[in-house]
Amino acid sequence: MRARLSGSLVATILALALAGCGLPDVGEACSGSPQLGGCVEGAYCVLDDAEGARGSDDDPSWSSFTCRAACTRQADCESGFLCEPVPTTPSLSACRPIHP
């Protein structure tokens, strides 16, 4: 009985841990490419160009990739965002922040 209970507890903990390991949502940092995913469905992992300088891709302090909502026209984006082609994949468009 104790072994069965212990196994059930381990399975429950594992399931809860995996549930928290989802893909980043719109506006969250990400790693990946627009074509290969890296974000929740309906979003692309896009390099933000507002940062200017970039460092090594494996250095988290230089992380400048963000999940941006996919769009096909301006009406798909919230106020303050433009529907623009993704620089690395112009066949895809994402809502990118308007920078002053």
mmCIF file of C-alpha atoms in Angstrom:
data_model
loop_
_atom_site.group_PDB
_atom_site.id
_atom_site.type_symbol
_atom_site.label_atom_id
_atom_site.label_comp_id
_atom_site.label_asym_id
_atom_site.label_seq_id
_atom_site.Cartn_x
_atom_site.Cartn_y
_atom_site.Cartn_z
ATOM 1 C CA MET A 1 0.000 0.000 0.000
ATOM 2 C CA ARG A 2 2.756 2.415 0.956
ATOM 3 C CA ALA A 3 4.635 1.791 -2.334
ATOM 4 C CA ARG A 4 1.448 2.469 -4.330
ATOM 5 C CA LEU A 5 0.824 5.710 -2.424
ATOM 6 C CA SER A 6 4.436 6.778 -2.883
ATOM 7 C CA GLY A 7 4.230 6.080 -6.639
ATOM 8 C CA SER A 8 1.013 8.084 -6.920
ATOM 9 C CA LEU A 9 2.584 10.995 -5.067
ATOM 10 C CA VAL A 10 5.601 11.006 -7.385
ATOM 11 C CA ALA A 11 3.328 10.887 -10.461
ATOM 12 C CA THR A 12 1.244 13.795 -9.136
ATOM 13 C CA ILE A 13 4.316 15.930 -8.402
ATOM 14 C CA LEU A 14 5.744 15.176 -11.843
ATOM 15 C CA ALA A 15 2.458 16.097 -13.565
ATOM 16 C CA LEU A 16 2.278 19.405 -11.667
ATOM 17 C CA ALA A 17 5.883 20.236 -12.508
ATOM 18 C CA LEU A 18 5.306 19.576 -16.206
ATOM 19 C CA ALA A 19 2.133 21.675 -16.232
ATOM 20 C CA GLY A 20 4.166 24.725 -15.202
ATOM 21 C CA CYS A 21 6.652 24.256 -18.047
ATOM 22 C CA GLY A 22 4.664 25.767 -20.903
ATOM 23 C CA LEU A 23 5.783 27.960 -23.745
ATOM 24 C CA PRO A 24 6.230 31.701 -23.123
ATOM 25 C CA ASP A 25 3.173 33.899 -23.667
ATOM 26 C CA VAL A 26 2.897 37.126 -25.677
ATOM 27 C CA GLY A 27 5.198 39.766 -24.179
ATOM 28 C CA GLU A 28 7.459 37.243 -22.442
ATOM 29 C CA ALA A 29 11.098 36.536 -23.269
ATOM 30 C CA CYS A 30 11.684 33.570 -25.573
ATOM 31 C CA SER A 31 14.357 31.706 -27.476
ATOM 32 C CA GLY A 32 13.823 30.196 -30.861
ATOM 33 C CA SER A 33 12.933 31.311 -34.311
ATOM 34 C CA PRO A 34 9.623 32.505 -35.747
ATOM 35 C CA GLN A 35 9.407 29.458 -38.028
ATOM 36 C CA LEU A 36 10.128 26.874 -35.318
ATOM 37 C CA GLY A 37 7.924 28.133 -32.524
ATOM 38 C CA GLY A 38 9.207 28.971 -29.081
ATOM 39 C CA CYS A 39 6.001 30.754 -28.029
ATOM 40 C CA VAL A 40 2.369 29.912 -27.365
ATOM 41 C CA GLU A 41 0.181 29.291 -30.409
ATOM 42 C CA GLY A 42 -0.632 32.525 -32.239
ATOM 43 C CA ALA A 43 2.690 34.197 -31.369
ATOM 44 C CA TYR A 44 6.192 34.338 -32.833
ATOM 45 C CA CYS A 45 9.565 34.601 -31.099
ATOM 46 C CA VAL A 46 10.942 37.845 -32.544
ATOM 47 C CA LEU A 47 14.240 39.663 -32.072
ATOM 48 C CA ASP A 48 13.470 43.101 -30.639
ATOM 49 C CA ASP A 49 15.457 45.707 -32.521
ATOM 50 C CA ALA A 50 14.987 48.438 -29.914
ATOM 51 C CA GLU A 51 17.756 47.009 -27.745
ATOM 52 C CA GLY A 52 20.493 48.030 -30.173
ATOM 53 C CA ALA A 53 23.578 46.115 -29.036
ATOM 54 C CA ARG A 54 23.443 42.362 -28.627
ATOM 55 C CA GLY A 55 25.824 40.013 -26.913
ATOM 56 C CA SER A 56 26.230 36.278 -26.906
ATOM 57 C CA ASP A 57 23.038 34.248 -27.449
ATOM 58 C CA ASP A 58 23.843 32.093 -24.398
ATOM 59 C CA ASP A 59 24.117 35.129 -22.092
ATOM 60 C CA PRO A 60 20.685 35.756 -20.507
ATOM 61 C CA SER A 61 21.533 39.397 -19.795
ATOM 62 C CA TRP A 62 21.500 39.977 -23.565
ATOM 63 C CA SER A 63 18.163 38.266 -24.116
ATOM 64 C CA SER A 64 16.229 40.462 -26.513
ATOM 65 C CA PHE A 65 13.838 37.952 -28.033
ATOM 66 C CA THR A 66 10.166 38.411 -27.138
ATOM 67 C CA CYS A 67 6.969 36.554 -28.014
ATOM 68 C CA ARG A 68 4.861 38.851 -30.183
ATOM 69 C CA ALA A 69 1.268 38.238 -31.299
ATOM 70 C CA ALA A 70 0.920 37.049 -34.890
ATOM 71 C CA CYS A 71 -1.016 39.355 -37.206
ATOM 72 C CA THR A 72 -2.117 39.681 -40.810
ATOM 73 C CA ARG A 73 -3.391 43.272 -40.639
ATOM 74 C CA GLN A 74 -3.131 46.273 -38.320
ATOM 75 C CA ALA A 75 -6.564 45.594 -36.782
ATOM 76 C CA ASP A 76 -5.107 42.388 -35.253
ATOM 77 C CA CYS A 77 -2.795 44.435 -32.995
ATOM 78 C CA GLU A 78 -3.487 46.338 -29.805
ATOM 79 C CA SER A 79 -3.036 50.093 -29.541
ATOM 80 C CA GLY A 80 0.666 50.979 -29.409
ATOM 81 C CA PHE A 81 1.694 48.111 -31.714
ATOM 82 C CA LEU A 82 2.245 47.869 -35.467
ATOM 83 C CA CYS A 83 1.639 44.790 -37.598
ATOM 84 C CA GLU A 84 5.031 44.423 -39.271
ATOM 85 C CA PRO A 85 6.850 41.646 -41.136
ATOM 86 C CA VAL A 86 9.270 39.708 -38.952
ATOM 87 C CA PRO A 87 12.767 40.809 -40.107
ATOM 88 C CA THR A 88 14.188 37.278 -40.223
ATOM 89 C CA THR A 89 11.050 35.792 -41.810
ATOM 90 C CA PRO A 90 9.217 38.461 -43.876
ATOM 91 C CA SER A 91 6.456 36.020 -44.840
ATOM 92 C CA LEU A 92 5.274 36.218 -41.183
ATOM 93 C CA SER A 93 4.028 39.348 -39.428
ATOM 94 C CA ALA A 94 3.851 40.175 -35.737
ATOM 95 C CA CYS A 95 2.548 43.014 -33.568
ATOM 96 C CA ARG A 96 5.658 44.952 -32.614
ATOM 97 C CA PRO A 97 5.729 47.904 -30.193
ATOM 98 C CA ILE A 98 5.834 51.410 -31.601
ATOM 99 C CA HIS A 99 9.051 53.045 -30.392
ATOM 100 C CA PRO A 100 9.281 56.827 -30.138
#
